[in-house]
Amino acid sequence: MNKLLVVGTVAFDSIETPFGKTGKILGGSGTFVGLAANQFNIETGIVSVVGGDFPQDYLDLMNTKGINTDGIEVVKKGKTFFWSGKYHNDMNTRDTLVTELNVLADFEPVVPDSFKDASIVMLGNLHPLTQASVLDQMNQRPKLVVLDTMNFWMDSALNDLHNVLKRVDVITINDEEARQLSGEYALVNAAKKIHEMGPKYVVIKKGEHGALLFNEEKMFYAPALPLASVFDPTGAGDTFAGGFCGYLTQSEDISFKNMKSAIIYGSCLASFCVEKFGTQRMEQIEQEEIKNRLQAFKELTQFDIELT
Ligand code: AMP
């Protein structure tokens, strides 16, 4: 089976949306990427760190889902990364209330031997030096390196981010962060600038307005599926990235054409993620539901037009 290596946070989240508020629940960029990627017929391994306060049940849950957690270090005396956010009424924007790095502050990732030959590496949202360290440990250059990041790391570790970007093939980033990283307002120009920083492919996520893929002069747009109920968008971006990488890992085809399908898979899985708080919906997904939703995507976007 083809292997996908994911590095990202495994975290406690506390979320407030117009529909309610949670206590500390399972979250983290690595968790969401892993839960999405494991929908494909691949081996997914996560490299991360948690504290002694992290319930064994959560690790068991990942193992039950077929996710390899050998690369998740448990620092018995430490506390798990904690993030808290509050969504505005439009559900597309949020304020970060708390980011406690805790065990993440001194984290030195160790890639398990069994994943050093992974064909695709997803550098999930995490300190850019941690992302770079994972790449350094691979036996050979992976077929594809995908990176996700956020404003937090642009504000605190911009130079390190620029360094790791030179080693990356695909970046997935949201629209506001693309503007911050590039200093350009128009997303076409932002993508061009980011392209010059290293990644040949730039994926810009626009929340409920879908995602754009840029590669040199080529461009592709996939909408997000309009949903009757968006309950909690947390993790949608990571779920998108997990679906994107999972599909590419399974299909072993990293052409622009296949990346278009990967974007549709990513959007499809993200549409489930937002339906319940935290990881709840991603834990319950059935293959039949994914198939039906892909069909809905097809019907949403396909049209015939006669050009005279
Ligand atoms: P998303 O909604 O896709 O941006 O991802 C939300 C997830 O990212 C939450 O589960 C958080 O635990 C995690 N997260 C929040 N801030 C950070 C950060 N600075 N670095 C890594 N992960 C983070």
Short mmCIF file of C-alpha atoms and ligand atoms in Angstrom, two decimals:
data_model
loop_
_atom_site.label_atom_id
_atom_site.label_comp_id
_atom_site.label_asym_id
_atom_site.label_seq_id
_atom_site.Cartn_x
_atom_site.Cartn_y
_atom_site.Cartn_z
CA MET A 1 0.00 0.00 0.00
CA ASN A 2 1.20 3.51 -0.75
CA LYS A 3 2.19 5.58 2.24
CA LEU A 4 1.29 9.10 3.30
CA LEU A 5 3.24 10.72 6.12
CA VAL A 6 1.49 13.54 7.95
CA VAL A 7 3.00 15.94 10.45
CA GLY A 8 0.68 18.27 12.32
CA THR A 9 -0.82 19.09 15.68
CA VAL A 10 -2.79 16.58 17.69
CA ALA A 11 -4.64 18.83 20.03
CA PHE A 12 -7.38 19.80 22.41
CA ASP A 13 -9.74 22.34 20.87
CA SER A 14 -12.46 24.40 22.48
CA ILE A 15 -14.86 25.87 19.95
CA GLU A 16 -17.67 28.39 19.99
CA THR A 17 -20.02 28.80 17.04
CA PRO A 18 -23.45 30.50 16.82
CA PHE A 19 -24.84 26.98 17.49
CA GLY A 20 -23.08 26.25 20.73
CA LYS A 21 -19.87 25.82 22.64
CA THR A 22 -17.70 22.79 23.38
CA GLY A 23 -15.44 21.90 26.28
CA LYS A 24 -12.00 20.47 25.41
CA ILE A 25 -12.47 18.11 22.48
CA LEU A 26 -10.16 16.25 20.09
CA GLY A 27 -8.67 18.49 17.39
CA GLY A 28 -5.44 19.41 15.68
CA SER A 29 -4.30 19.79 12.09
CA GLY A 30 -2.69 16.33 12.01
CA THR A 31 -5.82 14.71 13.43
CA PHE A 32 -8.11 16.19 10.77
CA VAL A 33 -5.65 15.44 7.92
CA GLY A 34 -5.31 11.84 9.16
CA LEU A 35 -9.05 11.25 9.51
CA ALA A 36 -9.64 12.47 5.95
CA ALA A 37 -6.69 10.63 4.40
CA ASN A 38 -7.68 7.34 5.99
CA GLN A 39 -10.78 7.27 3.76
CA PHE A 40 -8.46 6.08 0.99
CA ASN A 41 -6.77 2.74 0.51
CA ILE A 42 -3.38 3.89 1.79
CA GLU A 43 -1.25 3.72 4.92
CA THR A 44 -1.33 6.99 6.85
CA GLY A 45 1.15 7.77 9.64
CA ILE A 46 1.05 10.85 11.88
CA VAL A 47 4.09 12.50 13.44
CA SER A 48 3.15 14.73 16.37
CA VAL A 49 3.38 15.20 20.12
CA VAL A 50 0.85 15.17 22.97
CA GLY A 51 1.05 15.53 26.74
CA GLY A 52 0.30 13.06 29.53
CA ASP A 53 -3.20 14.62 29.71
CA PHE A 54 -4.11 13.26 26.25
CA PRO A 55 -6.63 10.40 26.59
CA GLN A 56 -5.50 6.98 25.36
CA ASP A 57 -9.03 6.65 23.91
CA TYR A 58 -8.20 9.28 21.28
CA LEU A 59 -5.07 7.41 20.19
CA ASP A 60 -7.10 4.17 20.15
CA LEU A 61 -9.68 5.90 17.97
CA MET A 62 -7.01 6.83 15.42
CA ASN A 63 -5.62 3.28 15.48
CA THR A 64 -9.11 1.83 14.96
CA LYS A 65 -9.41 4.05 11.91
CA GLY A 66 -6.18 2.53 10.57
CA ILE A 67 -3.99 5.56 11.27
CA ASN A 68 -0.46 4.70 12.40
CA THR A 69 0.34 6.65 15.59
CA ASP A 70 3.89 5.31 16.19
CA GLY A 71 5.16 8.81 15.38
CA ILE A 72 3.04 10.51 18.06
CA GLU A 73 5.31 11.14 21.04
CA VAL A 74 3.68 11.25 24.48
CA VAL A 75 5.43 13.63 26.90
CA LYS A 76 4.08 12.28 30.21
CA LYS A 77 4.81 15.40 32.24
CA GLY A 78 3.69 17.85 29.56
CA LYS A 79 0.38 19.35 28.46
CA THR A 80 -1.17 18.85 25.04
CA PHE A 81 -1.34 21.74 22.52
CA PHE A 82 -4.55 23.71 23.12
CA TRP A 83 -6.40 25.94 20.69
CA SER A 84 -9.63 27.82 21.20
CA GLY A 85 -11.59 29.75 18.59
CA LYS A 86 -14.88 31.61 18.20
CA TYR A 87 -16.70 31.84 14.87
CA HIS A 88 -18.51 34.93 13.66
CA ASN A 89 -22.11 34.70 12.46
CA ASP A 90 -21.02 34.19 8.83
CA MET A 91 -19.20 30.99 9.98
CA ASN A 92 -16.46 31.83 7.47
CA THR A 93 -14.34 33.95 9.79
CA ARG A 94 -13.18 33.30 13.32
CA ASP A 95 -11.12 34.75 16.13
CA THR A 96 -8.44 32.68 17.78
CA LEU A 97 -8.99 33.10 21.51
CA VAL A 98 -6.15 30.94 22.83
CA THR A 99 -3.11 29.16 21.38
CA GLU A 100 -1.14 27.28 24.05
CA LEU A 101 1.81 25.52 22.42
CA ASN A 102 2.63 23.48 25.57
CA VAL A 103 4.53 20.29 24.50
CA LEU A 104 4.77 21.67 20.97
CA ALA A 105 7.20 24.37 22.11
CA ASP A 106 10.11 21.87 22.45
CA PHE A 107 8.94 19.29 19.95
CA GLU A 108 11.57 17.48 17.91
CA PRO A 109 9.74 15.20 15.51
CA VAL A 110 10.93 11.65 14.92
CA VAL A 111 9.75 9.96 11.72
CA PRO A 112 9.20 6.20 12.31
CA ASP A 113 11.50 4.05 10.11
CA SER A 114 8.45 2.49 8.48
CA PHE A 115 7.38 5.88 7.06
CA LYS A 116 10.75 7.21 5.91
CA ASP A 117 9.94 5.97 2.39
CA ALA A 118 6.44 7.52 2.21
CA SER A 119 5.63 8.63 -1.33
CA ILE A 120 3.78 11.77 -0.24
CA VAL A 121 4.48 13.95 2.79
CA MET A 122 1.86 16.34 4.13
CA LEU A 123 3.51 19.03 6.23
CA GLY A 124 0.42 20.04 8.19
CA ASN A 125 0.02 23.32 9.99
CA LEU A 126 2.92 23.44 12.49
CA HIS A 127 6.17 25.33 13.15
CA PRO A 128 8.09 25.53 9.81
CA LEU A 129 11.26 24.18 11.49
CA THR A 130 9.34 21.10 12.59
CA GLN A 131 8.02 20.72 9.05
CA ALA A 132 11.60 20.99 7.68
CA SER A 133 12.94 18.47 10.19
CA VAL A 134 10.46 15.87 8.94
CA LEU A 135 11.67 16.36 5.37
CA ASP A 136 15.31 16.01 6.54
CA GLN A 137 14.54 12.56 7.95
CA MET A 138 13.12 11.02 4.77
CA ASN A 139 15.21 8.31 3.04
CA GLN A 140 14.73 9.95 -0.32
CA ARG A 141 12.89 12.98 -1.61
CA PRO A 142 9.18 12.10 -1.55
CA LYS A 143 7.28 12.11 -4.83
CA LEU A 144 5.27 15.08 -3.58
CA VAL A 145 5.61 17.42 -0.61
CA VAL A 146 2.47 19.34 0.38
CA LEU A 147 2.53 22.10 3.01
CA ASP A 148 -0.24 23.83 4.92
CA THR A 149 0.31 26.80 7.18
CA MET A 150 -1.51 29.70 8.83
CA ASN A 151 -1.09 33.32 9.89
CA PHE A 152 0.19 32.27 13.35
CA TRP A 153 3.43 30.92 11.79
CA MET A 154 3.72 33.82 9.32
CA ASP A 155 3.63 36.18 12.31
CA SER A 156 6.09 34.22 14.44
CA ALA A 157 8.44 32.32 12.07
CA LEU A 158 8.30 33.93 8.61
CA ASN A 159 11.97 33.31 7.69
CA ASP A 160 11.75 29.65 8.61
CA LEU A 161 8.55 29.40 6.61
CA HIS A 162 10.27 30.89 3.53
CA ASN A 163 13.09 28.35 3.90
CA VAL A 164 10.82 25.32 4.05
CA LEU A 165 8.66 26.64 1.19
CA LYS A 166 11.67 26.25 -1.15
CA ARG A 167 11.42 22.47 -0.57
CA VAL A 168 7.70 22.15 -1.19
CA ASP A 169 5.71 21.20 -4.32
CA VAL A 170 2.20 22.18 -3.23
CA ILE A 171 1.02 24.74 -0.69
CA THR A 172 -2.53 24.79 0.62
CA ILE A 173 -3.41 28.07 2.23
CA ASN A 174 -6.57 30.10 2.82
CA ASP A 175 -7.32 33.30 0.92
CA GLU A 176 -6.52 35.77 3.71
CA GLU A 177 -3.26 33.96 4.50
CA ALA A 178 -2.31 33.92 0.80
CA ARG A 179 -2.76 37.70 0.81
CA GLN A 180 -0.66 38.05 3.98
CA LEU A 181 2.14 35.82 2.67
CA SER A 182 2.33 37.47 -0.76
CA GLY A 183 1.35 41.07 0.00
CA GLU A 184 -0.99 40.87 -3.01
CA TYR A 185 -4.76 41.33 -2.84
CA ALA A 186 -5.83 39.65 -6.09
CA LEU A 187 -5.53 35.90 -5.58
CA VAL A 188 -4.12 35.34 -9.09
CA ASN A 189 -1.24 37.66 -8.23
CA ALA A 190 -0.89 36.17 -4.75
CA ALA A 191 -0.57 32.69 -6.27
CA LYS A 192 2.09 33.94 -8.70
CA LYS A 193 4.16 35.43 -5.87
CA ILE A 194 3.83 32.29 -3.73
CA HIS A 195 4.78 30.19 -6.74
CA GLU A 196 8.04 32.18 -6.90
CA MET A 197 8.72 31.25 -3.25
CA GLY A 198 8.96 27.54 -4.20
CA PRO A 199 5.69 25.61 -4.60
CA LYS A 200 4.84 24.78 -8.23
CA TYR A 201 1.22 24.29 -7.22
CA VAL A 202 -0.70 26.77 -5.10
CA VAL A 203 -4.08 25.77 -3.66
CA ILE A 204 -6.04 28.67 -2.19
CA LYS A 205 -8.92 27.65 0.09
CA LYS A 206 -11.85 30.03 0.19
CA GLY A 207 -14.02 28.38 2.85
CA GLU A 208 -17.64 28.16 1.74
CA HIS A 209 -16.58 29.63 -1.62
CA GLY A 210 -14.49 26.62 -2.63
CA ALA A 211 -10.86 26.30 -3.65
CA LEU A 212 -8.55 27.42 -6.47
CA LEU A 213 -5.60 25.48 -7.89
CA PHE A 214 -2.83 27.38 -9.69
CA ASN A 215 0.06 25.85 -11.65
CA GLU A 216 2.09 28.21 -13.84
CA GLU A 217 -0.51 29.63 -16.26
CA LYS A 218 -3.10 26.90 -15.52
CA MET A 219 -5.97 27.45 -13.13
CA PHE A 220 -8.84 25.31 -11.76
CA TYR A 221 -11.71 26.20 -9.48
CA ALA A 222 -13.88 23.86 -7.40
CA PRO A 223 -16.85 25.20 -5.45
CA ALA A 224 -17.69 24.05 -1.95
CA LEU A 225 -20.92 22.08 -1.85
CA PRO A 226 -23.69 24.42 -0.64
CA LEU A 227 -24.90 22.85 2.62
CA ALA A 228 -28.11 23.32 4.57
CA SER A 229 -26.29 23.15 7.89
CA VAL A 230 -22.78 24.32 8.63
CA PHE A 231 -22.28 23.59 12.29
CA ASP A 232 -18.54 23.99 12.93
CA PRO A 233 -15.95 24.77 10.22
CA THR A 234 -12.97 23.83 12.45
CA GLY A 235 -10.66 21.48 10.65
CA ALA A 236 -12.31 21.92 7.24
CA GLY A 237 -9.05 23.22 5.73
CA ASP A 238 -7.05 20.31 7.14
CA THR A 239 -9.72 17.83 6.07
CA PHE A 240 -9.53 19.30 2.58
CA ALA A 241 -5.75 18.84 2.60
CA GLY A 242 -6.10 15.28 3.92
CA GLY A 243 -8.55 14.36 1.17
CA PHE A 244 -6.32 15.99 -1.44
CA CYS A 245 -3.20 14.12 -0.27
CA GLY A 246 -5.02 10.85 0.42
CA TYR A 247 -6.40 10.71 -3.09
CA LEU A 248 -3.04 11.57 -4.69
CA THR A 249 -1.25 8.96 -2.55
CA GLN A 250 -3.73 6.25 -3.55
CA SER A 251 -3.75 7.11 -7.26
CA GLU A 252 0.05 7.66 -7.55
CA ASP A 253 -0.60 10.32 -10.17
CA ILE A 254 0.54 13.86 -9.43
CA SER A 255 -0.39 15.45 -12.75
CA PHE A 256 -2.35 18.72 -12.84
CA LYS A 257 -5.31 16.76 -14.25
CA ASN A 258 -5.35 14.36 -11.32
CA MET A 259 -4.87 17.21 -8.86
CA LYS A 260 -8.22 18.56 -10.07
CA SER A 261 -9.87 15.31 -8.93
CA ALA A 262 -7.90 15.49 -5.68
CA ILE A 263 -9.37 18.96 -5.06
CA ILE A 264 -12.86 17.60 -5.57
CA TYR A 265 -12.17 14.79 -3.07
CA GLY A 266 -10.77 17.32 -0.61
CA SER A 267 -13.82 19.57 -0.98
CA CYS A 268 -16.15 16.59 -0.67
CA LEU A 269 -14.60 15.42 2.61
CA ALA A 270 -14.47 18.97 4.00
CA SER A 271 -18.22 19.23 3.38
CA PHE A 272 -18.74 16.42 5.92
CA CYS A 273 -16.33 17.86 8.46
CA VAL A 274 -18.37 21.03 9.01
CA GLU A 275 -21.61 19.20 9.78
CA LYS A 276 -20.80 18.46 13.44
CA PHE A 277 -18.52 19.79 16.16
CA GLY A 278 -14.83 18.87 15.94
CA THR A 279 -13.96 15.46 14.52
CA GLN A 280 -17.39 13.91 15.25
CA ARG A 281 -18.63 13.76 11.66
CA MET A 282 -15.28 12.58 10.26
CA GLU A 283 -15.32 9.67 12.70
CA GLN A 284 -18.64 8.40 11.31
CA ILE A 285 -18.26 8.83 7.56
CA GLU A 286 -19.37 5.92 5.30
CA GLN A 287 -17.92 5.22 1.84
CA GLU A 288 -21.45 5.26 0.35
CA GLU A 289 -21.99 8.80 1.64
CA ILE A 290 -18.74 9.94 0.02
CA LYS A 291 -19.84 8.44 -3.29
CA ASN A 292 -23.22 10.18 -3.14
CA ARG A 293 -21.63 13.50 -2.33
CA LEU A 294 -19.14 13.18 -5.19
CA GLN A 295 -22.14 12.67 -7.45
CA ALA A 296 -23.69 15.85 -6.03
CA PHE A 297 -20.43 17.72 -6.80
CA LYS A 298 -20.53 16.44 -10.36
CA GLU A 299 -24.11 17.60 -10.85
CA LEU A 300 -23.32 20.98 -9.29
CA THR A 301 -20.46 21.75 -11.64
CA GLN A 302 -21.19 20.01 -14.95
CA PHE A 303 -22.80 21.88 -17.80
CA ASP A 304 -22.89 21.83 -21.58
CA ILE A 305 -22.68 25.01 -23.50
CA GLU A 306 -22.56 25.48 -27.25
CA LEU A 307 -19.99 28.00 -28.36
CA THR A 308 -20.75 29.44 -31.77
P1 AMP B 1 -8.52 24.63 10.28
O1 AMP B 1 -9.92 24.94 10.74
O2 AMP B 1 -8.47 23.68 9.14
O3 AMP B 1 -7.68 25.85 10.10
O4 AMP B 1 -7.81 23.83 11.47
C1 AMP B 1 -8.16 23.95 12.81
C2 AMP B 1 -7.25 23.06 13.63
O5 AMP B 1 -5.93 23.61 13.61
C3 AMP B 1 -7.68 22.98 15.07
O6 AMP B 1 -8.05 21.65 15.36
C4 AMP B 1 -6.46 23.43 15.88
O7 AMP B 1 -6.12 22.54 16.92
C5 AMP B 1 -5.34 23.50 14.88
N1 AMP B 1 -4.53 24.71 15.06
C6 AMP B 1 -4.91 25.93 15.47
N2 AMP B 1 -3.88 26.79 15.52
C7 AMP B 1 -2.79 26.10 15.14
C8 AMP B 1 -1.40 26.42 14.96
N3 AMP B 1 -0.92 27.63 15.21
N4 AMP B 1 -0.57 25.44 14.52
C9 AMP B 1 -1.04 24.21 14.27
N5 AMP B 1 -2.33 23.83 14.40
C10 AMP B 1 -3.19 24.76 14.83
#
